[in-house]
Coordinates of C-alpha atoms and ligand atoms in Angstrom, one line a residue:
M1 CA 20.6 4.7 16.1
A2 CA 22.3 4.9 13.0
N3 CA 24.6 1.9 13.5
M4 CA 21.4 -0.4 14.0
F5 CA 20.8 -0.1 10.2
P6 CA 22.5 -2.2 7.6
C7 CA 24.7 -0.2 5.2
D8 CA 22.7 -1.4 2.1
F9 CA 19.3 -0.4 4.1
A10 CA 16.8 1.2 1.7
W11 CA 15.8 4.8 2.7
G12 CA 12.6 5.6 0.5
A13 CA 9.6 7.6 0.1
G14 CA 6.6 6.4 -2.0
T15 CA 3.7 7.6 -4.3
A16 CA 1.2 6.1 -6.3
A17 CA 0.2 6.9 -10.0
Y18 CA -3.6 8.1 -9.6
Q19 CA -2.4 10.1 -6.4
I20 CA 0.3 12.3 -8.2
E21 CA 0.3 11.9 -12.0
G22 CA -2.7 13.7 -13.4
G23 CA -2.7 13.7 -17.1
W24 CA -5.7 11.3 -16.7
D25 CA -6.6 11.2 -20.4
A26 CA -3.4 12.5 -21.8
D27 CA -1.5 10.9 -24.7
G28 CA -4.0 7.8 -25.2
K29 CA -4.2 6.8 -21.5
G30 CA -7.4 4.8 -20.8
P31 CA -9.7 5.6 -18.0
S32 CA -9.6 3.8 -14.5
I33 CA -12.0 3.0 -11.9
W34 CA -10.5 6.0 -10.1
D35 CA -11.3 8.3 -12.8
T36 CA -14.8 7.1 -13.0
F37 CA -15.4 7.3 -9.3
C38 CA -14.3 10.9 -9.2
H39 CA -16.1 12.0 -12.3
G40 CA -19.4 10.1 -11.0
E41 CA -22.0 11.1 -8.5
R42 CA -21.1 13.8 -6.4
G43 CA -20.3 13.5 -2.7
R44 CA -18.0 10.7 -2.9
V45 CA -14.8 12.7 -2.8
F46 CA -14.1 15.4 -0.7
G47 CA -14.8 18.8 -2.6
E48 CA -15.8 17.0 -5.8
Q49 CA -11.8 16.8 -6.2
S50 CA -10.2 14.2 -8.4
G51 CA -6.9 13.1 -9.6
D52 CA -7.3 14.6 -12.9
V53 CA -4.3 16.9 -12.6
A54 CA -2.8 16.2 -9.0
C55 CA 0.7 17.0 -8.7
D56 CA 0.9 16.9 -12.4
S57 CA 3.7 14.4 -12.1
Y58 CA 3.0 13.2 -15.7
E59 CA 4.3 16.6 -16.8
L60 CA 6.3 17.5 -13.9
W61 CA 8.4 14.3 -13.2
E62 CA 11.8 16.2 -13.0
E63 CA 10.5 18.3 -10.1
D64 CA 9.7 15.1 -8.4
L65 CA 13.3 13.9 -9.1
K66 CA 14.6 17.1 -7.4
C67 CA 12.8 16.5 -4.6
I68 CA 13.9 12.8 -4.4
Q69 CA 17.5 13.9 -4.6
Q70 CA 17.1 16.6 -2.0
L71 CA 16.0 14.2 0.3
G72 CA 18.9 11.8 -0.5
L73 CA 16.8 8.9 -1.0
T74 CA 18.4 5.5 -2.1
H75 CA 15.0 4.1 -3.1
Y76 CA 11.8 5.5 -4.5
R77 CA 8.5 3.7 -4.7
L78 CA 6.2 4.5 -7.4
S79 CA 3.3 2.8 -9.1
L80 CA 2.6 2.2 -12.7
S81 CA -0.8 3.2 -14.0
W82 CA -2.1 0.0 -15.8
A83 CA -4.7 2.2 -17.9
R84 CA -1.7 4.6 -19.0
L85 CA 0.3 1.3 -20.3
L86 CA -2.5 -0.7 -21.6
P87 CA -5.6 1.5 -22.0
D88 CA -8.1 -1.2 -22.4
G89 CA -6.2 -3.1 -19.6
T90 CA -5.1 -5.8 -22.3
T91 CA -1.7 -6.3 -24.0
Q92 CA -3.5 -6.0 -27.6
H93 CA -3.1 -2.5 -27.3
V94 CA 0.1 -1.0 -25.7
N95 CA 0.2 3.0 -25.3
H96 CA 3.8 3.6 -26.1
K97 CA 3.9 7.2 -24.7
G98 CA 2.8 5.4 -21.4
V99 CA 6.1 3.2 -21.6
Q100 CA 8.3 6.1 -22.8
Y101 CA 7.1 7.9 -19.7
Y102 CA 7.7 5.2 -17.2
N103 CA 11.1 4.4 -19.0
K104 CA 12.2 8.1 -18.3
V105 CA 11.3 7.9 -14.7
I106 CA 13.3 4.6 -14.2
N107 CA 16.1 5.7 -16.3
D108 CA 16.2 9.0 -14.5
L109 CA 16.1 7.4 -11.0
L110 CA 19.0 5.1 -11.8
S111 CA 21.1 7.7 -13.2
C112 CA 20.9 9.6 -10.1
N113 CA 21.6 6.2 -8.0
V114 CA 18.2 5.9 -6.8
S115 CA 16.7 2.3 -7.2
P116 CA 13.0 2.1 -8.2
M117 CA 10.5 -0.1 -6.2
V118 CA 7.6 -0.4 -8.6
T119 CA 4.1 -1.1 -7.6
L120 CA 1.9 -2.7 -10.5
Y121 CA -1.5 -2.0 -8.9
H122 CA -2.2 0.8 -6.7
F123 CA -6.0 0.9 -6.7
D124 CA -6.6 2.2 -10.3
L125 CA -8.1 -0.8 -12.4
P126 CA -8.6 0.1 -16.1
Q127 CA -12.3 0.8 -16.3
A128 CA -12.6 -1.3 -19.2
L129 CA -11.9 -4.2 -16.9
Q130 CA -14.1 -3.2 -14.4
D131 CA -16.7 -3.3 -17.0
Q132 CA -16.0 -7.0 -17.4
G133 CA -16.6 -7.6 -13.7
G134 CA -13.3 -6.2 -12.0
W135 CA -11.7 -7.9 -9.4
K136 CA -15.1 -9.8 -8.6
S137 CA -14.5 -11.8 -11.7
P138 CA -12.1 -14.8 -11.6
G139 CA -10.7 -14.0 -14.8
M140 CA -9.0 -11.1 -13.5
A141 CA -6.1 -13.1 -12.1
A142 CA -5.1 -14.0 -15.6
L143 CA -5.4 -10.4 -17.2
F144 CA -3.4 -9.2 -14.3
D145 CA -0.7 -12.1 -14.9
S146 CA -0.4 -10.8 -18.4
Y147 CA -0.2 -7.0 -17.7
A148 CA 2.5 -8.1 -14.8
Q149 CA 4.3 -10.1 -17.6
F150 CA 4.3 -6.9 -19.8
C151 CA 5.9 -4.9 -17.1
F152 CA 8.7 -7.4 -16.4
Q153 CA 9.3 -7.5 -20.1
T154 CA 9.4 -4.0 -20.4
F155 CA 11.2 -2.6 -17.1
G156 CA 12.3 -5.6 -15.4
D157 CA 15.9 -5.2 -16.9
R158 CA 16.2 -2.2 -14.7
V159 CA 13.4 -2.8 -12.0
K160 CA 14.8 -5.2 -9.4
L161 CA 12.1 -4.6 -6.6
W162 CA 8.5 -5.2 -7.4
I163 CA 5.1 -5.0 -5.6
T164 CA 2.6 -6.7 -7.5
I165 CA -0.5 -5.3 -5.7
N166 CA -0.8 -2.5 -3.0
E167 CA -3.1 -3.2 -0.1
P168 CA -5.6 -5.9 -1.1
Y169 CA -7.3 -5.3 2.1
V170 CA -8.1 -1.7 1.3
C171 CA -9.2 -2.5 -2.3
A172 CA -11.6 -5.2 -1.0
K173 CA -13.0 -3.6 1.9
L174 CA -13.2 0.0 0.9
G175 CA -14.0 -0.6 -2.6
H176 CA -16.5 -3.5 -2.4
E177 CA -17.8 -3.6 1.1
D178 CA -18.0 0.0 2.3
G179 CA -18.1 1.5 -1.1
V180 CA -16.1 4.5 -0.3
H181 CA -13.0 3.7 -2.7
A182 CA -13.5 3.0 -6.6
P183 CA -15.3 1.1 -7.8
G184 CA -17.7 2.1 -5.1
L185 CA -19.6 -1.1 -4.5
K186 CA -21.4 -1.9 -1.3
E187 CA -21.9 -5.6 -1.0
P188 CA -21.1 -6.1 2.7
G189 CA -20.1 -9.5 3.8
T190 CA -19.7 -11.2 0.5
A191 CA -17.7 -9.2 -2.2
A192 CA -14.7 -8.2 -0.3
Y193 CA -13.8 -11.6 0.4
L194 CA -14.1 -12.7 -3.4
V195 CA -12.1 -9.6 -4.1
G196 CA -9.5 -10.4 -1.7
H197 CA -9.4 -14.0 -3.2
N198 CA -9.1 -12.9 -6.7
M199 CA -6.3 -10.5 -5.9
L200 CA -4.2 -13.3 -4.1
R201 CA -4.6 -15.4 -7.0
A202 CA -3.5 -12.7 -9.3
H203 CA -0.6 -11.8 -7.4
A204 CA 0.4 -15.6 -7.0
M205 CA 0.0 -16.2 -10.9
A206 CA 2.4 -13.1 -11.4
W207 CA 4.9 -14.2 -9.0
H208 CA 5.0 -17.6 -10.5
S209 CA 5.4 -16.0 -13.9
Y210 CA 8.3 -13.8 -12.8
N211 CA 9.8 -16.7 -10.8
S212 CA 10.2 -19.0 -13.9
L213 CA 10.4 -16.8 -16.9
Y214 CA 11.9 -13.3 -15.6
R215 CA 13.7 -14.1 -12.4
P216 CA 16.7 -16.1 -14.1
A217 CA 17.9 -13.0 -16.1
Q218 CA 16.5 -10.2 -14.1
R219 CA 17.4 -11.4 -10.4
G220 CA 14.8 -9.2 -8.7
A221 CA 12.4 -9.6 -6.0
V222 CA 8.6 -9.6 -5.9
S223 CA 6.0 -9.4 -3.1
L224 CA 2.6 -7.9 -2.3
A225 CA 2.3 -4.8 0.1
I226 CA 0.0 -5.8 3.1
N227 CA -1.6 -3.1 5.3
S228 CA -2.2 -3.7 9.0
D229 CA -2.6 -1.8 12.1
W230 CA -1.0 -3.5 15.3
A231 CA -3.8 -4.6 17.7
E232 CA -3.8 -5.2 21.4
P233 CA -6.5 -6.5 23.8
L234 CA -8.1 -3.7 25.3
D235 CA -7.8 -5.6 28.7
P236 CA -4.8 -7.5 28.4
A237 CA -6.1 -10.0 31.3
S238 CA -9.3 -10.8 29.4
T239 CA -9.1 -14.0 27.2
E240 CA -12.2 -12.5 25.1
D241 CA -10.1 -9.3 24.4
I242 CA -7.1 -11.4 23.7
A243 CA -9.1 -13.6 21.0
A244 CA -10.6 -10.5 19.7
A245 CA -7.1 -8.8 19.0
E246 CA -6.0 -12.1 17.3
R247 CA -9.1 -12.2 15.1
Y248 CA -8.4 -8.4 14.1
L249 CA -4.8 -9.3 13.1
A250 CA -6.3 -12.6 11.4
F251 CA -8.7 -10.3 9.1
T252 CA -6.0 -7.6 8.2
L253 CA -2.7 -9.1 8.2
G254 CA -3.6 -12.7 8.3
W255 CA -6.1 -12.7 5.5
F256 CA -3.0 -12.1 2.9
A257 CA 0.0 -13.0 4.7
W258 CA -1.2 -16.3 5.9
P259 CA -1.7 -17.9 2.6
V260 CA 1.3 -16.4 1.2
F261 CA 3.6 -17.1 4.2
V262 CA 2.4 -19.8 6.3
T263 CA -0.2 -22.5 4.8
G264 CA -1.5 -21.3 1.3
D265 CA -5.0 -21.1 2.8
Y266 CA -6.6 -18.2 5.1
P267 CA -6.2 -18.4 8.8
E268 CA -8.5 -20.8 10.3
S269 CA -9.8 -18.5 12.8
M270 CA -11.1 -16.3 9.9
R271 CA -12.8 -19.0 8.2
S272 CA -14.6 -20.3 11.2
A273 CA -15.7 -16.7 12.3
I274 CA -17.2 -16.3 8.9
D275 CA -18.8 -19.6 8.8
A276 CA -20.3 -19.2 12.4
Q277 CA -21.8 -15.9 11.3
S278 CA -23.3 -17.1 8.0
K279 CA -24.8 -20.0 10.2
K280 CA -26.1 -17.6 12.9
L281 CA -27.8 -15.4 10.3
G282 CA -29.2 -18.2 8.2
Y283 CA -26.9 -17.7 5.0
N284 CA -26.8 -20.9 3.1
G285 CA -24.8 -19.8 0.1
G286 CA -21.7 -21.9 1.3
S287 CA -18.7 -20.4 2.7
R288 CA -18.3 -16.7 2.0
L289 CA -14.5 -17.3 2.2
P290 CA -13.5 -18.9 -1.0
R291 CA -11.3 -21.9 -1.3
F292 CA -8.1 -21.9 -3.2
S293 CA -8.2 -24.4 -6.1
K294 CA -5.7 -27.5 -6.2
D295 CA -5.5 -26.9 -9.9
E296 CA -3.9 -23.6 -9.8
P297 CA -0.4 -22.9 -8.6
S298 CA -0.1 -22.5 -5.0
V299 CA -0.3 -19.0 -3.3
L300 CA 2.4 -20.3 -0.8
G301 CA 5.6 -19.1 -1.0
T302 CA 4.9 -16.4 -3.4
A303 CA 6.6 -13.5 -1.7
D304 CA 10.3 -12.8 -1.8
F305 CA 10.1 -10.4 1.0
F306 CA 7.4 -9.1 3.4
A307 CA 6.0 -5.6 2.3
L308 CA 4.4 -3.8 5.1
N309 CA 2.5 -0.5 5.0
Y310 CA 1.9 0.5 8.8
Y311 CA 0.2 3.4 10.0
T312 CA -1.6 3.0 13.4
S313 CA -2.6 0.7 16.4
R314 CA -6.1 -0.2 18.0
N315 CA -7.0 -1.6 21.3
V316 CA -9.6 -4.3 20.7
K317 CA -12.5 -6.0 22.4
P318 CA -15.4 -8.4 21.1
G319 CA -18.1 -6.5 19.2
G320 CA -18.7 -4.2 16.5
G321 CA -21.5 -5.7 14.4
C322 CA -24.2 -4.3 11.7
G323 CA -27.5 -5.8 13.2
Q324 CA -28.8 -8.7 11.4
M325 CA -26.9 -7.9 8.2
L326 CA -23.9 -9.9 6.6
C327 CA -20.7 -7.7 7.0
M328 CA -17.1 -8.1 7.6
K329 CA -17.1 -6.2 10.8
A330 CA -19.7 -8.7 12.2
D331 CA -17.5 -11.5 11.0
R332 CA -14.6 -10.1 12.7
D333 CA -16.3 -9.5 16.0
A334 CA -13.3 -7.1 17.1
E335 CA -14.3 -3.5 18.0
E336 CA -11.7 -0.8 17.8
V337 CA -10.9 1.6 20.8
L338 CA -8.6 4.5 20.5
D339 CA -6.1 4.9 23.5
P340 CA -6.9 8.4 24.7
S341 CA -3.2 8.8 25.2
W342 CA -2.4 8.4 21.3
P343 CA -2.3 11.7 19.5
V344 CA -4.5 11.6 16.3
C345 CA -2.9 13.5 13.5
G346 CA -5.1 15.0 10.7
V347 CA -7.6 12.2 9.9
S348 CA -9.6 10.5 12.7
W349 CA -8.3 6.9 12.0
L350 CA -4.5 7.8 12.3
A351 CA -3.6 7.6 16.0
V352 CA 0.1 8.3 16.1
V353 CA 1.6 5.0 17.6
P354 CA 5.2 4.4 16.4
H355 CA 5.8 1.6 19.1
G356 CA 3.0 -0.3 17.3
L357 CA 5.3 -0.7 14.5
R358 CA 8.0 -2.4 16.5
K359 CA 5.5 -4.8 18.0
L360 CA 4.1 -5.6 14.7
L361 CA 7.6 -6.1 13.2
K362 CA 8.4 -8.6 16.1
Y363 CA 4.8 -10.3 15.5
I364 CA 5.9 -10.8 11.8
K365 CA 9.1 -12.4 12.5
G366 CA 7.5 -14.8 14.9
T367 CA 4.6 -15.7 12.8
F368 CA 5.9 -15.5 9.3
N369 CA 9.2 -17.3 9.6
S370 CA 11.5 -14.3 10.0
P371 CA 11.1 -12.8 6.6
A372 CA 13.1 -10.0 5.0
V373 CA 10.8 -6.9 5.6
Y374 CA 10.5 -3.5 3.7
I375 CA 8.2 -1.2 5.3
T376 CA 6.7 0.0 2.2
E377 CA 4.5 2.8 3.7
N378 CA 4.3 4.8 6.9
G379 CA 3.5 8.4 7.5
F380 CA 1.6 11.3 9.2
S381 CA -1.0 13.3 7.7
Q382 CA -1.8 17.1 8.1
T383 CA -5.2 18.7 7.5
G384 CA -6.4 22.5 7.8
P385 CA -3.9 25.3 7.0
V386 CA -0.4 24.3 5.8
Q387 CA 2.2 24.0 8.4
T388 CA 5.5 24.1 6.6
E389 CA 7.0 23.9 10.2
D390 CA 5.5 20.7 10.9
V391 CA 7.4 19.8 14.2
Q392 CA 4.9 16.9 15.2
R393 CA 5.4 15.3 11.8
C394 CA 9.3 15.6 12.7
A395 CA 9.1 14.0 16.2
F396 CA 6.9 11.4 14.5
Y397 CA 9.5 10.5 12.1
R398 CA 12.2 10.3 14.5
D399 CA 10.4 8.2 16.9
T400 CA 9.1 5.8 14.2
I401 CA 12.8 5.3 12.7
L402 CA 13.9 4.6 16.4
E403 CA 11.4 2.0 16.7
V404 CA 12.6 0.3 13.5
A405 CA 16.1 0.5 14.9
K406 CA 15.1 -1.2 17.9
A407 CA 13.2 -3.9 16.0
I408 CA 16.5 -4.4 14.0
G409 CA 19.0 -4.2 16.9
E410 CA 17.1 -5.6 19.7
D411 CA 14.5 -7.8 18.4
G412 CA 16.7 -9.3 15.4
V413 CA 14.0 -8.2 12.8
D414 CA 15.5 -8.5 9.3
V415 CA 14.2 -5.1 8.2
Q416 CA 15.8 -3.9 4.9
G417 CA 13.9 -0.8 4.2
Y418 CA 11.7 2.2 5.0
F419 CA 9.5 4.2 2.8
A420 CA 7.9 7.3 4.0
W421 CA 4.4 8.0 2.9
S422 CA 4.6 10.2 0.8
L423 CA 7.3 12.0 -1.3
L424 CA 4.5 14.9 -1.9
D425 CA 1.3 15.8 -0.8
N426 CA -1.2 14.2 -3.1
F427 CA -4.7 13.0 -3.8
E428 CA -5.7 11.2 -0.6
W429 CA -8.5 9.0 -2.4
S430 CA -12.1 10.0 -0.8
D431 CA -10.3 12.9 1.1
G432 CA -9.2 14.4 -1.8
F433 CA -6.4 16.9 -1.2
S434 CA -7.5 17.9 2.3
V435 CA -5.2 15.4 3.7
R436 CA -1.5 16.0 3.3
F437 CA 0.8 13.2 3.9
G438 CA 3.8 14.9 1.8
L439 CA 7.5 15.6 2.7
F440 CA 7.1 18.2 0.3
H441 CA 4.0 20.6 0.1
V442 CA 2.4 20.9 -3.4
D443 CA 0.9 24.4 -4.2
L444 CA -2.5 23.3 -6.4
S445 CA -3.3 27.1 -6.5
K446 CA -0.4 27.3 -9.1
A447 CA -0.2 25.7 -12.4
E448 CA 3.4 24.8 -11.8
R449 CA 2.4 23.0 -8.8
T450 CA 5.4 24.2 -6.8
R451 CA 7.0 21.8 -4.6
A452 CA 8.3 23.1 -1.0
I453 CA 10.0 21.0 1.4
Y454 CA 8.5 20.7 4.7
R455 CA 10.6 20.7 8.0
S456 CA 10.0 17.0 8.3
G457 CA 11.3 16.6 4.8
Q458 CA 14.4 18.2 6.0
E459 CA 14.3 16.1 9.2
Y460 CA 14.1 12.9 7.2
A461 CA 16.9 14.0 4.8
E462 CA 19.2 14.7 7.7
I463 CA 18.2 11.0 9.3
I464 CA 19.2 9.6 6.0
M465 CA 22.3 11.5 5.5
K466 CA 23.5 10.6 9.0
H467 CA 22.9 7.1 8.2
K468 CA 25.0 7.3 5.0
T469 CA 27.8 9.2 6.8
H470 CA 27.9 6.4 9.6
T471 CA 28.1 3.6 7.5
K472 CA 30.9 5.1 5.0
D473 CA 33.0 5.5 8.3
Ligands
GAL1 C1 -2.7 3.7 2.3 C2 -2.6 3.9 0.6 C3 -1.8 5.2 0.1 C4 -2.2 6.2 1.0 C5 -2.2 6.0 2.5 C6 -2.4 7.0 3.5 O1 -3.8 3.0 2.5 O2 -1.8 2.9 0.0 O3 -2.2 5.3 -1.3 O4 -3.1 6.9 0.5 O5 -2.8 4.8 2.7 O6 -3.9 7.0 3.6

């Protein structure tokens, strides 16, 4: 298996600022929508928990660095907290302590020969910008571009791999349709499409800025991280199920990848499904899926690689509405069915399907013109009592990495890196700390937040080591 991976393959693990840093109001940081969400109404987050302290990585970064070194990672994916750098979200006021913190993280990584992959936005909008309308507001794109340019200017001499926005699908749907993520809006069937649209515009503006102003000197690469399950027709012989599986992929992967990699616009099947549903329900506010303006720089071609977050797979058949209401599920008309043979780990949505990743990679190669791909997230969760000897997660990583090897070696997919989610057990959004994805356990009962490697962390370290030894020969 080891010889399938190119010698400069990126072996990484990821985290996100709000999930690990803590220090939510330390040293001049402004509040983000996740601070507000967790501190607000009860019952939104498991056990009323929050990321106020989390793994305390703001104080304990050096402990994280030890974990990174213990795994032998070549790359580490982290996100910047926008409100730590720019407390009110604008470049009018820079928090130098925040800059210092990330400078130290980046410099320490580089001095240990670990390349940073930096995400600019991982769910944590400065609250001050939410107060101005947040991602529903078209003006967010230019504000994001200023923030992105600030980061390129400040850190881009050392950071060569950038992700603008992590999982616009999740921000749009969970945050603005279902209301289970910050900012907690429940506006089904409308807000998510608007938010997704403004995120694509924001991403494209930042990419164009990088391309013309920073790339010539900095020579890095920029993309956005798109999450998608793999979807198969429940009955492979049924044309309805085949069409439902295609719609499922169009509404997750295609929503963001089609405009960026193929046409500069949304998948036609997505628009026609949304418009047909509007008609059926007598909605006459025009297409709920916005159109890209010809007066703005195109979103087409604004990714230097394909960044994929993959966790699970689904079998799909038509269905899954919400009565006579507008909602994305009814637009998509694709009901998810879990194959009973797939083990479910920790959380109910996470069926373990390593071979789905290989199929999705092959699909990406065929649909999006053979892009270079980084798997920017993939992982396996644990709930209940802590199991340090997490043998199932060990098998999961072995099996998944084997599927990646096959995608490279047998299907010819240009996979350039794999980032396990996550380096540490951390704040898993509305599940709080009840769901653990770490390669290291973090003891939240102690002020020192002691990190301890899981067996799966050791397993991953061995895989990386074998690969490095092999490619040295
Ligand atoms: C992703 C998200 C991560 C992490 C992961 C596990 O959607 O980007 O922050 O929470 O899921 O559920």
